[in-house]
PDB file of C-alpha atoms in Angstrom:
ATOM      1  CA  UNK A   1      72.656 -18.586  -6.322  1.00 72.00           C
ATOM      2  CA  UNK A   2      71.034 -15.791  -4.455  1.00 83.00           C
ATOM      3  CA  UNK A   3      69.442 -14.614  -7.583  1.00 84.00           C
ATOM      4  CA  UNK A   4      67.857 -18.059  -7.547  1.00 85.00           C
ATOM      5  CA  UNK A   5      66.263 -18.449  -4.347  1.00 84.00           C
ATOM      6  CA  UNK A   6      65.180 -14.229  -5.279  1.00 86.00           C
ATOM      7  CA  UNK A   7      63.567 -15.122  -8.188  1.00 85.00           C
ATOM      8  CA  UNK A   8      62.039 -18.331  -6.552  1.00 87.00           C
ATOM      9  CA  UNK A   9      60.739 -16.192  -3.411  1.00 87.00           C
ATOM     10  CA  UNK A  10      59.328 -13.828  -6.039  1.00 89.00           C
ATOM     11  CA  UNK A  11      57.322 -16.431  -7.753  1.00 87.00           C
ATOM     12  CA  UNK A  12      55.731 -17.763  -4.654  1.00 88.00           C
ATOM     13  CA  UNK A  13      55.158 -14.283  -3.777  1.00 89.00           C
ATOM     14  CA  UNK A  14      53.496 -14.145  -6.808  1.00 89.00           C
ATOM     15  CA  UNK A  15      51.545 -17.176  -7.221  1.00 87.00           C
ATOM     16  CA  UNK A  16      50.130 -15.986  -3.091  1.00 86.00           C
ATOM     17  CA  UNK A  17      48.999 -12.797  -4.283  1.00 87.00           C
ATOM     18  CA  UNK A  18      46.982 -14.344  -7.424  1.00 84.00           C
ATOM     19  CA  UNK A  19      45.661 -16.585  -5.343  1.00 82.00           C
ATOM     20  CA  UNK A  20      44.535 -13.864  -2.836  1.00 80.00           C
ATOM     21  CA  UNK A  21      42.949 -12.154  -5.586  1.00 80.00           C
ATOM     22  CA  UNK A  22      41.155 -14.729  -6.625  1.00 76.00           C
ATOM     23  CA  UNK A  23      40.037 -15.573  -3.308  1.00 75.00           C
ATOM     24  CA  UNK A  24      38.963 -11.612  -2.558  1.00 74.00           C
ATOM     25  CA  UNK A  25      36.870 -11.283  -5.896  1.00 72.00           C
ATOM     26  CA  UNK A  26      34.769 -14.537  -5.158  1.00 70.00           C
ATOM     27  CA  UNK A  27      33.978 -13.215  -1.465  1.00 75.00           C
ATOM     28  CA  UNK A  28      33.415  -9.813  -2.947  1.00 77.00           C
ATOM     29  CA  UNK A  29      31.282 -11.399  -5.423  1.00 78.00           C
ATOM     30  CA  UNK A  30      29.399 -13.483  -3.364  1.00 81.00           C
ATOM     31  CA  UNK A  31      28.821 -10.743  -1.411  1.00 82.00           C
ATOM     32  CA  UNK A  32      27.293  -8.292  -4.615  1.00 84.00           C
ATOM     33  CA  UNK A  33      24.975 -10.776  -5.587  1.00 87.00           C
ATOM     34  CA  UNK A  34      23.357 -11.007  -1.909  1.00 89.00           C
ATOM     35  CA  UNK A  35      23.362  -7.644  -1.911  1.00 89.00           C
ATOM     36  CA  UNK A  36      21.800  -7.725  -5.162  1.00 91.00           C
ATOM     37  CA  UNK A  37      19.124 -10.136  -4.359  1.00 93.00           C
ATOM     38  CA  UNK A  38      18.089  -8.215  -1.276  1.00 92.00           C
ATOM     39  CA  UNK A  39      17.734  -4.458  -2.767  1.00 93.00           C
ATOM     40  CA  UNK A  40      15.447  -6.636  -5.626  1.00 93.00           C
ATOM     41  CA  UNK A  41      13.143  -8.173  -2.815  1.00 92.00           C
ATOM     42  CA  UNK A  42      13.268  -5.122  -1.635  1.00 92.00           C
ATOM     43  CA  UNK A  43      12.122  -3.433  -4.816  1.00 93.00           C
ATOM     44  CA  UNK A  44       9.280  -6.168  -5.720  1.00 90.00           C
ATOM     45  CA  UNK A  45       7.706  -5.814  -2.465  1.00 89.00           C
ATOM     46  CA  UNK A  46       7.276  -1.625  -2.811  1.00 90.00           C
ATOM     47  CA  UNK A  47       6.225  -2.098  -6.298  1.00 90.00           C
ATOM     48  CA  UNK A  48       3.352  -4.362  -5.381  1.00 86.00           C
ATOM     49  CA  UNK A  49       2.483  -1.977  -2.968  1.00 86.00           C
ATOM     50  CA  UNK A  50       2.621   0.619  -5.157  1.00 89.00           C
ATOM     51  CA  UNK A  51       0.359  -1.523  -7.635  1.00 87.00           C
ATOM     52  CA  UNK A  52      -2.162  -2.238  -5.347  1.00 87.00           C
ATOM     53  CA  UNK A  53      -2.673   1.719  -4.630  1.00 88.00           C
ATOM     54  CA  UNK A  54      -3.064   2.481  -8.053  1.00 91.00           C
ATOM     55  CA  UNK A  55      -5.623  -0.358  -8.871  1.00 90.00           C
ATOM     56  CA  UNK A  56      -7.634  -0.085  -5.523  1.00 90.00           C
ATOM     57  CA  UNK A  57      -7.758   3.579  -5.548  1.00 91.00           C
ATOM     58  CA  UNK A  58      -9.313   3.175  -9.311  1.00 93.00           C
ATOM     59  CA  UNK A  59     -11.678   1.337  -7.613  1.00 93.00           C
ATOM     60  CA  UNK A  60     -12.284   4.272  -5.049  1.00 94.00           C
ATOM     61  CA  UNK A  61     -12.316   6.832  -7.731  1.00 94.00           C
ATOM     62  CA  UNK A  62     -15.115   5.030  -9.974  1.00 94.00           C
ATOM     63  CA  UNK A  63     -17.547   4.590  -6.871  1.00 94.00           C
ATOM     64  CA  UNK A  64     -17.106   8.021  -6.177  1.00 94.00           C
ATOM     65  CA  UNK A  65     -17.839   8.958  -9.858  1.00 94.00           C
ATOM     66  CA  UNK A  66     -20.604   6.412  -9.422  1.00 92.00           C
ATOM     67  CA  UNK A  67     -22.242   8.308  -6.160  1.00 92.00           C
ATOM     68  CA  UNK A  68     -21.894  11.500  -7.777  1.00 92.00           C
ATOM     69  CA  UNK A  69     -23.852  10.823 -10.978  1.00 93.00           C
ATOM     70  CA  UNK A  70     -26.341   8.402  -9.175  1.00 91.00           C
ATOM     71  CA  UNK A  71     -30.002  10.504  -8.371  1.00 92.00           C
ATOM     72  CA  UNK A  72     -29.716   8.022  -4.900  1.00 91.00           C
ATOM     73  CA  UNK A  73     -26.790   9.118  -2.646  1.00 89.00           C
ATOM     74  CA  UNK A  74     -28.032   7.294   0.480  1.00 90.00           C
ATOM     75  CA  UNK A  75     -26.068   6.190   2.457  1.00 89.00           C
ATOM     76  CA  UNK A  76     -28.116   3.148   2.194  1.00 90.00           C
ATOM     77  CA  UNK A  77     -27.340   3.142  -2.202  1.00 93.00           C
ATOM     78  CA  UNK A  78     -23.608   4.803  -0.944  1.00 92.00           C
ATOM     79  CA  UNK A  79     -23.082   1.445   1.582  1.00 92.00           C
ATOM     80  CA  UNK A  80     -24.602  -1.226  -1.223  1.00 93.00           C
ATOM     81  CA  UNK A  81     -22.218   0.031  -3.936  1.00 92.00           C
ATOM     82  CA  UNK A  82     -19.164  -0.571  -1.787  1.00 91.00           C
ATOM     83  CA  UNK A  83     -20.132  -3.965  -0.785  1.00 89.00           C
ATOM     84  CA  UNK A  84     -21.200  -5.145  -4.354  1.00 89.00           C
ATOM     85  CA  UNK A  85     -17.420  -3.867  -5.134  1.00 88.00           C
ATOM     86  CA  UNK A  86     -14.124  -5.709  -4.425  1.00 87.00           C
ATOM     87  CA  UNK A  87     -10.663  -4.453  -4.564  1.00 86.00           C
ATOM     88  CA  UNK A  88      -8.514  -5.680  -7.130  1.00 86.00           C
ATOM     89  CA  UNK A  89      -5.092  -5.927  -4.869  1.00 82.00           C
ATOM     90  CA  UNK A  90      -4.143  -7.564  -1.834  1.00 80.00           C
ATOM     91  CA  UNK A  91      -0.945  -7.419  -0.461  1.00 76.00           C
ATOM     92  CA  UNK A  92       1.412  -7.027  -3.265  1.00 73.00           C
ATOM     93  CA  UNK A  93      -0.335  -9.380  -5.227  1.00 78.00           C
ATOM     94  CA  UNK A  94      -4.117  -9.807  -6.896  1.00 79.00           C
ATOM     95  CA  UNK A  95      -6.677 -11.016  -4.473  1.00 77.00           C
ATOM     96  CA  UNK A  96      -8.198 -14.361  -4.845  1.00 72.00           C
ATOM     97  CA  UNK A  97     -10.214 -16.872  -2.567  1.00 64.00           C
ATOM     98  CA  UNK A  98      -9.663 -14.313   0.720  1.00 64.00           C
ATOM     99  CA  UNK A  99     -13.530 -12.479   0.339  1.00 69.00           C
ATOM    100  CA  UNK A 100     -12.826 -10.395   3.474  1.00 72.00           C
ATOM    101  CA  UNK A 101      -9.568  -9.324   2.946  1.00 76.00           C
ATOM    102  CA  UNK A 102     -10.833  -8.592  -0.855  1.00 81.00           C
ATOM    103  CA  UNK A 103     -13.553  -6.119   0.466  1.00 85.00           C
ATOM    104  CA  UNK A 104     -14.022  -2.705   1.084  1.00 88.00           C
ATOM    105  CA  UNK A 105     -13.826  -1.025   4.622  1.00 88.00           C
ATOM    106  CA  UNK A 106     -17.383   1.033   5.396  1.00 88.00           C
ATOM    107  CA  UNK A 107     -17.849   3.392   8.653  1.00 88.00           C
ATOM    108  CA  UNK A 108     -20.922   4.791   9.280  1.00 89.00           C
ATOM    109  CA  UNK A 109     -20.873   8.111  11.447  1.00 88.00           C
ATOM    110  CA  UNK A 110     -24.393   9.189  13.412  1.00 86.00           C
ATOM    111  CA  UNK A 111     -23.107  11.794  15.619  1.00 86.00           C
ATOM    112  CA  UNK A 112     -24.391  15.255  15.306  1.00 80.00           C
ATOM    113  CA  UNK A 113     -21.332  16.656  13.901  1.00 83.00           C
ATOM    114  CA  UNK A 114     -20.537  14.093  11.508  1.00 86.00           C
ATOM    115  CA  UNK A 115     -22.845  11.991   9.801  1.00 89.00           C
ATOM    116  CA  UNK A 116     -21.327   9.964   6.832  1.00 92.00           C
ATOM    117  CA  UNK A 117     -20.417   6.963   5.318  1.00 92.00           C
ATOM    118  CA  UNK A 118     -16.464   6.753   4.888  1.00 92.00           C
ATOM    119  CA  UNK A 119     -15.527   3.879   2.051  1.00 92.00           C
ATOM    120  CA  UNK A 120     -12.187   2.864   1.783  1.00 91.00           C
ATOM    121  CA  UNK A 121     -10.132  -0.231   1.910  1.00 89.00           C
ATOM    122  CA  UNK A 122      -7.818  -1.744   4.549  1.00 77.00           C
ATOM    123  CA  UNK A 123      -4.188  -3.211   5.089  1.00 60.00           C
ATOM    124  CA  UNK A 124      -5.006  -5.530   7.639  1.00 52.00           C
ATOM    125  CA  UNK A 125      -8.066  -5.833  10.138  1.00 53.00           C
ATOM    126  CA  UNK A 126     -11.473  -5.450  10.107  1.00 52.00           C
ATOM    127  CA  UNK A 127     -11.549  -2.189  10.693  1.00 54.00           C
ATOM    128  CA  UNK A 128      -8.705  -0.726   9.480  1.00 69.00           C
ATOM    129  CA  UNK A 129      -9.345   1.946   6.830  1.00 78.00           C
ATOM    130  CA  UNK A 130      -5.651   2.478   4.381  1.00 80.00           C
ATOM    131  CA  UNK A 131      -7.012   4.761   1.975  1.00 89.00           C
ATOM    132  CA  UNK A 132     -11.216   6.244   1.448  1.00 91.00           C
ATOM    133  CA  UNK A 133     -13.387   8.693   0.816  1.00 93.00           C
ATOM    134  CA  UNK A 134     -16.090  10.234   2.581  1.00 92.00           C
ATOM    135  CA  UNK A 135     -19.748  10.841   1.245  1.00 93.00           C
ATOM    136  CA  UNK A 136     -21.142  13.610   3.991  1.00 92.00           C
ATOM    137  CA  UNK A 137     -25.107  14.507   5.091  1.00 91.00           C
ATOM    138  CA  UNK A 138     -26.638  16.944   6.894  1.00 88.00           C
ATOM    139  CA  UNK A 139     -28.849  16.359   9.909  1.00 87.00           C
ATOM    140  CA  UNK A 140     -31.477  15.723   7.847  1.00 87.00           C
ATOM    141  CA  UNK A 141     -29.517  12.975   6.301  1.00 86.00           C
ATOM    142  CA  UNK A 142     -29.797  14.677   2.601  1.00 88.00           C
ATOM    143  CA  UNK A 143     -26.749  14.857   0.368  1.00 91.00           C
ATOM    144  CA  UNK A 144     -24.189  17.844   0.870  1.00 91.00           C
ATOM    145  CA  UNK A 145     -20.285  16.543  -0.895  1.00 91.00           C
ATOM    146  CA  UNK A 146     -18.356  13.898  -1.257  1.00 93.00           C
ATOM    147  CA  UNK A 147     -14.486  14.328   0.540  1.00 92.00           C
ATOM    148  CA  UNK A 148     -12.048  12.845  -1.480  1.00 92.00           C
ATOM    149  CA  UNK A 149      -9.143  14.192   0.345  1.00 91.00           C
ATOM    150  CA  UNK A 150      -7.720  11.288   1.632  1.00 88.00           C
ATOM    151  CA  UNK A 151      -7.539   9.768  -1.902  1.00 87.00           C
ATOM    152  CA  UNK A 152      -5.968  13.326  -3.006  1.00 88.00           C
ATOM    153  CA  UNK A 153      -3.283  12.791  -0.170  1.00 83.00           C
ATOM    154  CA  UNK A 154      -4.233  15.778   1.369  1.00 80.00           C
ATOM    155  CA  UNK A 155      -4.921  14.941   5.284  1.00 70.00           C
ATOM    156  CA  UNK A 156      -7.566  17.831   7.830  1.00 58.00           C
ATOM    157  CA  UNK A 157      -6.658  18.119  11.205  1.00 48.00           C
ATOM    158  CA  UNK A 158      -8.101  16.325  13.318  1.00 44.00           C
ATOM    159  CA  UNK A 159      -9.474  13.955  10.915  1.00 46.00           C
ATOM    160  CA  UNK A 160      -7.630  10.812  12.853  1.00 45.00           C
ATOM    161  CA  UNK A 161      -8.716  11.577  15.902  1.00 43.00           C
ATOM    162  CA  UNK A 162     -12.572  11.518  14.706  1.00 46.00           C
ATOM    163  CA  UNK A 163     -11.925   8.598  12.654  1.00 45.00           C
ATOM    164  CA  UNK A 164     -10.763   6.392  15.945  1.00 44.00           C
ATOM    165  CA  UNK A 165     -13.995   7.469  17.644  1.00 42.00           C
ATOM    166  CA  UNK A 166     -15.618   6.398  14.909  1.00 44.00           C
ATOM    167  CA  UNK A 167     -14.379   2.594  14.669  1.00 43.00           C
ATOM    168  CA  UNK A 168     -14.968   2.687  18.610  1.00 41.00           C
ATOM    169  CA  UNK A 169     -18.039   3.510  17.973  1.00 40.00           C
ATOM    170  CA  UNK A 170     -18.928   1.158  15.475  1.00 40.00           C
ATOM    171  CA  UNK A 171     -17.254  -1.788  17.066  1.00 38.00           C
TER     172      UNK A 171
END
């Protein structure tokens, strides 16, 4: 008899634990695919970022091209070309029906160490300026280079702190 109620005892004990493991591999399931679905969220949203880098800064790269082989690097010709332009990539995503958030940024520097036109486009505001380039003058406003730098990822210092006195100044 007691090898009865041991082998009933055992089967219960038995039929529990299947039970648990059934019940720990849905959680633990449930829980993967949330997981899951996040880190893919996750993963669309820097990959349309990384898209709209590549196709905007294309965009960057043939107006500079353009201002190099052009025999008019005005500013004037410089500030045209950018606004007859419009960047490809918005937010993660191809731009349509937005015009403003579709254009490119333009900052035009007068001050006697700086005078330039600086073309780039933005993340978000009107005057914010994500990635450019930077067509320089003399003081006699005639064409010296073209600083691509900031579309090489390669940063001068001081460069930030000029470029906020610039959009004050503009603004």
């Amino acid at each position: 008899m007691n090898q009865k109620k041991i082998l009933i005892a055992s089967v219960v004990v038995n039929v529990l634990l299947i039970g648990l493991i059934f019940m720990v591999k849905g959680n633990a399931q449930q829980q993967a695919q949330e997981f899951v679905k996040e880190t893919q969220e996750k993963t669309k949203y820097q990959i349309g970022q990384v898209n709209d880098n590549i196709q905007n800064n294309n965009l960057l790269w043939s107006i500079v091209d353009s201002t190099w082989k052009s025999k008019d690097k005005s500013r004037a010709f410089v500030k045209k070309l950018a606004d007859s332009q419009k960047v490809p990539r918005c937010n993660g995503k191809n731009c349509s029906g937005n015009e403003d958030e579709a254009r490119l940024r333009t900052s035009i520097s007068n001050n006697a160490n700086d005078r330039s036109i600086t073309v780039g486009w933005g993340s978000s505001g009107k005057t914010s300026i994500k990635y450019s380039f930077k067509v320089i003058y003399d003081e006699k406003e005639r064409f010296l280079t073209i600083d691509v730098n900031d579309l090489l990822g390669k940063t001068s210092e001081g460069s930030a702190g000029e470029e906020e006195a610039e959009e004050e100044a503009t603004e």
